[in-house]
Amino acid sequence: MRHGARTRRAALTAALIAATAAASLTAGCTRQRPADDARAPARTPTPRVTVTPTPTPVAGSPLAVKIDNVSAARPQTGLGAADVVYAEQVEGGLSRLMAVYATRLPKSVGPVRSARESDLELLRQFHEPTLAYSGAQRKLLPLIGRAPLRAESPDDTASAYYRGAGRAAPHNLYLRPARLLSSAPGRTALTTGFRYGPAPSGGSPATARTVRYPAARFAFTWSGARGGWLVAMDGTPATTTDGGRLAPPTVVVQYVRVRSSKYHDVLGNHTPYTETVGSGRAEVLRDGRSYAARWSRPGATDGTEFTTADGGPLNFADGQVWVVFAPSSG
């Protein structure tokens, strides 16, 4: 009997030691792999109430979605339906996109990623827009909460998001726009300051343009057959899962000041802050031509106006507009 008891106690002790070791290893792995750069949960929270909430957007307010743009996130979904696509530099010299929807809403958009401080300034040009994002640096969350916008992350409206199959987190979080907006608000919600119409006189023939970040690259090649600029990112043609090759009719290279913000990622890399209020030079590409331009946005609630070298208005072509924020050398 005593021998049997000792045997059972030894077996129990061994099992406890094994369990403790396994727990330590699991905890170590968790610490080494923060989810979404420590800006969002590893999984989409499950809503406690199964009833889908009724979308309640402000009338005339567009939807802005932060979209992942590393190679693991491509091809994206729903990007071709956006009215405006902004490209900005983020930590490590990489790029991220913000897509703005007003005239139509795709069935799905993504992969969705985290917000940045300069996004709040950029979005002030719209009337209480809805911002869909996966999370943000913890100290930035109070600023987002005070901003004049409707912030909707998976923590706020879990039922609007889902994890797609075939990709690893965090590059598989997608948004169902219809869960946030009951319908597209329409063209009047695009208070960007852009003008659309016939091309101005002048300009010079252009077939290609490339914008480089430290660790990212955007290339645009004119296609007469498509009537737009074929997009390539980091040397790869930019396609979408639901619409094929991206080819916006107008591309804007807007030179801006890019400085370090007070926020940083888990590796200590400071988040770039893209200043979109002010003025500077720009290059506008449309109809296979390049136009030297000036941009002006006097205040955060103003749109951005683009003018030609002689001060006249510079019209964009009808359709999607890409704005790539390029660091100014001045």
XYZ file of C-alpha atoms in Angstrom:
330
model
C 0.000 0.000 0.000
C 2.749 2.437 0.999
C 4.622 1.609 -2.190
C 1.473 2.320 -4.256
C 0.930 5.669 -2.510
C 4.524 6.724 -3.129
C 4.156 5.796 -6.794
C 0.987 7.883 -7.115
C 2.616 10.881 -5.388
C 5.640 10.688 -7.697
C 3.416 10.578 -10.766
C 1.404 13.585 -9.512
C 4.581 15.584 -8.841
C 5.911 14.855 -12.347
C 2.621 15.947 -13.906
C 2.656 19.252 -11.975
C 6.237 19.987 -13.067
C 5.378 19.285 -16.720
C 2.315 21.518 -16.552
C 4.314 24.371 -14.998
C 7.009 24.109 -17.669
C 4.432 24.115 -20.452
C 2.742 27.199 -19.012
C 6.077 29.029 -18.818
C 6.867 28.233 -22.439
C 3.427 29.384 -23.572
C 3.755 32.650 -21.661
C 7.174 33.253 -23.176
C 5.823 32.784 -26.698
C 2.983 35.199 -25.996
C 5.375 37.897 -24.832
C 7.545 37.481 -27.928
C 4.680 37.824 -30.414
C 2.419 40.805 -29.627
C -0.698 40.857 -31.770
C -1.064 43.621 -34.361
C 2.014 45.476 -33.106
C 0.361 45.585 -29.658
C -2.373 47.806 -31.086
C -5.258 45.343 -31.387
C -6.471 42.015 -30.009
C -5.233 38.802 -31.640
C -8.801 37.771 -32.329
C -12.001 39.636 -33.008
C -14.055 39.823 -29.792
C -17.306 37.900 -29.837
C -20.253 40.229 -29.228
C -22.226 39.427 -26.091
C -25.480 40.249 -27.855
C -26.142 38.344 -31.061
C -28.518 40.974 -32.503
C -26.768 43.105 -35.143
C -26.949 46.805 -34.184
C -28.659 49.200 -36.564
C -26.101 51.450 -38.315
C -26.464 55.056 -37.190
C -24.048 57.200 -39.210
C -24.278 60.957 -39.322
C -26.038 62.035 -42.522
C -23.534 63.088 -45.151
C -20.573 61.477 -43.391
C -18.164 59.198 -45.274
C -16.549 55.975 -44.120
C -12.753 55.920 -43.715
C -10.974 52.576 -43.309
C -7.337 52.032 -42.323
C -5.989 49.308 -44.611
C -2.925 47.111 -44.203
C -0.341 47.412 -46.982
C 2.501 44.986 -46.283
C 3.011 42.109 -48.693
C 1.231 39.647 -46.389
C -1.913 41.789 -46.629
C -2.151 41.806 -50.422
C -4.229 41.575 -52.479
C -6.608 43.788 -50.531
C -10.395 43.681 -50.694
C -12.773 46.550 -51.477
C -10.041 49.057 -52.304
C -11.290 49.667 -55.842
C -14.625 51.017 -54.556
C -13.035 53.871 -52.596
C -13.461 57.438 -53.798
C -10.111 58.499 -52.343
C -7.120 56.423 -51.258
C -4.478 58.096 -49.091
C -1.018 56.517 -48.795
C 1.112 57.436 -45.796
C 4.416 56.418 -44.255
C 4.379 54.493 -40.957
C 6.965 52.941 -38.645
C 10.009 51.329 -40.180
C 9.542 53.244 -43.439
C 6.584 51.035 -44.424
C 3.296 52.292 -45.865
C -0.347 52.132 -44.915
C -3.522 53.169 -46.712
C -6.668 55.019 -45.715
C -9.609 54.439 -48.054
C -12.551 56.863 -48.012
C -15.986 55.700 -49.188
C -18.857 58.032 -50.038
C -20.487 57.094 -53.359
C -20.583 53.316 -52.877
C -19.894 50.734 -50.206
C -18.244 47.403 -51.050
C -19.414 44.199 -49.418
C -16.120 43.827 -47.567
C -12.973 45.909 -46.940
C -9.604 44.917 -45.608
C -7.369 43.841 -44.142
C -8.090 46.497 -41.519
C -5.219 47.803 -39.393
C -4.473 50.340 -36.681
C -4.874 54.130 -36.660
C -2.230 56.836 -36.325
C -2.260 60.319 -34.801
C -2.016 62.134 -38.141
C -5.159 60.310 -39.337
C -7.167 62.473 -36.952
C -5.954 65.680 -38.590
C -6.552 64.306 -42.089
C -10.133 63.318 -41.216
C -11.062 66.745 -39.819
C -11.889 67.802 -43.398
C -14.997 65.585 -43.261
C -18.164 66.084 -41.202
C -18.025 63.537 -38.372
C -16.730 60.652 -40.513
C -16.847 57.031 -39.406
C -13.344 55.650 -38.842
C -12.943 51.867 -39.046
C -9.649 50.656 -37.589
C -8.276 47.651 -35.729
C -6.893 49.503 -32.709
C -4.272 52.071 -31.775
C -1.351 52.695 -29.464
C -2.817 52.811 -25.940
C -1.885 56.442 -25.258
C -3.498 57.506 -28.547
C -6.921 56.056 -27.702
C -8.036 59.105 -25.617
C -7.272 61.399 -28.582
C -9.359 59.213 -30.865
C -12.155 59.280 -28.298
C -12.148 63.108 -28.261
C -11.863 63.545 -32.035
C -14.955 64.736 -33.977
C -15.523 61.372 -35.622
C -17.303 58.086 -35.041
C -14.599 55.580 -34.095
C -15.506 51.948 -34.769
C -12.950 49.261 -33.905
C -13.656 45.567 -33.197
C -13.820 46.520 -29.511
C -16.669 48.928 -30.311
C -18.646 46.932 -32.899
C -17.371 43.366 -33.067
C -20.228 42.242 -35.326
C -18.968 44.512 -38.130
C -15.665 42.611 -38.358
C -14.595 39.084 -39.187
C -11.396 37.091 -39.622
C -10.834 35.861 -43.174
C -9.521 32.404 -43.954
C -6.150 31.720 -45.534
C -4.130 34.461 -43.827
C -2.517 34.742 -40.431
C -3.438 37.461 -37.937
C -3.141 40.415 -37.952
C -3.440 40.450 -41.759
C -6.884 38.817 -41.891
C -9.254 41.292 -40.220
C -12.032 42.511 -42.528
C -14.903 44.991 -42.245
C -18.495 44.676 -43.430
C -19.286 48.351 -44.197
C -23.050 47.741 -44.201
C -22.790 46.979 -40.476
C -21.609 50.571 -39.890
C -23.434 52.591 -42.569
C -26.912 51.798 -43.822
C -26.076 53.328 -47.223
C -23.414 55.351 -49.012
C -23.778 59.048 -48.046
C -23.150 60.322 -51.579
C -20.710 62.599 -53.350
C -21.529 65.647 -51.211
C -19.805 63.896 -48.273
C -16.464 64.210 -50.101
C -15.486 67.569 -48.630
C -11.882 67.104 -49.745
C -11.576 70.387 -51.612
C -10.866 68.497 -54.850
C -12.259 69.857 -58.118
C -13.263 67.574 -60.989
C -13.577 68.519 -64.630
C -11.671 69.024 -67.894
C -7.895 68.861 -67.761
C -6.079 72.202 -67.581
C -3.849 73.367 -70.373
C -0.142 72.704 -70.217
C 1.443 69.845 -68.348
C 3.939 67.452 -69.844
C 3.574 63.911 -71.221
C 4.138 61.259 -68.550
C 4.007 57.491 -68.679
C 5.256 56.522 -65.216
C 5.927 57.932 -61.752
C 7.457 56.310 -58.662
C 7.282 57.443 -55.023
C 9.653 55.826 -52.534
C 9.535 55.475 -48.772
C 12.482 53.971 -46.840
C 10.915 50.497 -46.978
C 8.041 50.858 -49.482
C 7.508 51.910 -53.080
C 4.520 53.079 -55.143
C 4.689 53.059 -58.948
C 2.043 54.388 -61.348
C 2.061 53.603 -65.073
C -0.342 55.260 -67.487
C -2.708 52.945 -69.372
C -4.673 54.533 -72.198
C -6.780 51.391 -72.513
C -7.833 51.634 -68.852
C -7.931 55.428 -68.764
C -5.988 55.351 -65.518
C -2.671 54.788 -63.782
C -1.860 51.138 -63.131
C -0.717 50.821 -59.538
C 2.222 48.723 -58.371
C 3.351 48.464 -54.764
C 6.843 47.324 -53.819
C 7.369 46.141 -57.387
C 4.189 44.036 -57.544
C 1.052 44.915 -59.565
C -1.674 46.065 -57.172
C -4.814 43.981 -57.545
C -7.865 43.374 -55.394
C -9.716 40.170 -54.598
C -12.975 41.642 -55.867
C -12.077 44.008 -58.686
C -8.821 43.198 -60.452
C -5.997 45.653 -61.170
C -6.165 49.091 -59.571
C -6.024 51.981 -62.073
C -7.142 55.355 -60.638
C -7.699 58.124 -63.227
C -5.965 60.698 -60.988
C -2.837 60.337 -58.870
C -1.559 63.122 -56.629
C 1.965 63.194 -55.208
C 1.627 65.668 -52.341
C 4.865 66.811 -50.718
C 4.396 67.299 -46.991
C 6.421 67.569 -43.802
C 6.824 64.194 -42.117
C 8.104 64.405 -38.542
C 8.299 62.058 -35.572
C 5.302 61.949 -33.256
C 5.492 61.183 -29.539
C 4.077 57.703 -30.161
C 6.060 54.597 -31.048
C 5.626 50.887 -31.741
C 6.674 47.953 -29.524
C 10.177 48.034 -31.031
C 10.659 51.678 -30.077
C 10.300 53.051 -33.637
C 8.637 56.464 -33.500
C 5.455 56.855 -35.505
C 5.809 59.372 -38.359
C 3.375 62.294 -38.239
C 2.265 63.441 -41.692
C 1.332 67.132 -41.657
C -1.552 67.720 -44.057
C -2.431 71.274 -42.956
C -0.400 74.003 -44.618
C 0.790 74.378 -48.195
C 3.440 73.076 -50.540
C 4.153 71.641 -53.929
C 2.496 68.692 -55.604
C 2.402 66.755 -58.826
C -0.920 65.769 -60.357
C -1.089 62.920 -62.871
C -4.099 62.556 -65.165
C -4.797 61.662 -68.793
C -1.205 60.564 -69.373
C 0.202 63.957 -68.376
C 1.940 65.453 -65.352
C 1.018 68.852 -63.914
C 3.176 70.828 -61.494
C 0.877 72.077 -58.760
C 0.578 73.787 -55.402
C -1.576 72.490 -52.562
C -3.168 74.543 -49.803
C -5.130 73.542 -46.700
C -5.318 76.542 -44.360
C -6.970 74.725 -41.465
C -7.803 71.211 -40.322
C -11.507 71.635 -41.132
C -10.697 72.809 -44.666
C -10.320 70.658 -47.728
C -7.137 70.704 -49.830
C -7.123 72.854 -52.954
C -4.754 72.211 -55.838
C -3.786 74.929 -58.279
C -1.648 75.119 -61.395
C 1.643 77.001 -61.604
C -0.220 80.156 -62.682
C -2.674 79.913 -59.779
C -5.640 78.520 -61.687
C -7.750 75.609 -60.412
C -6.441 72.163 -61.246
C -9.266 69.768 -62.032
C -9.037 66.042 -61.380
C -10.457 63.404 -63.709
C -13.717 61.767 -62.673
C -13.228 58.605 -60.652
C -10.940 57.379 -57.908
C -8.122 59.613 -56.665
C -4.922 58.362 -55.027
C -3.033 60.825 -52.837
C 0.486 59.717 -51.919
C 2.042 61.789 -49.149
C 5.714 62.183 -50.029
C 8.236 63.653 -47.566
C 9.198 67.170 -48.547
C 12.875 68.020 -48.753
C 12.188 71.631 -47.793
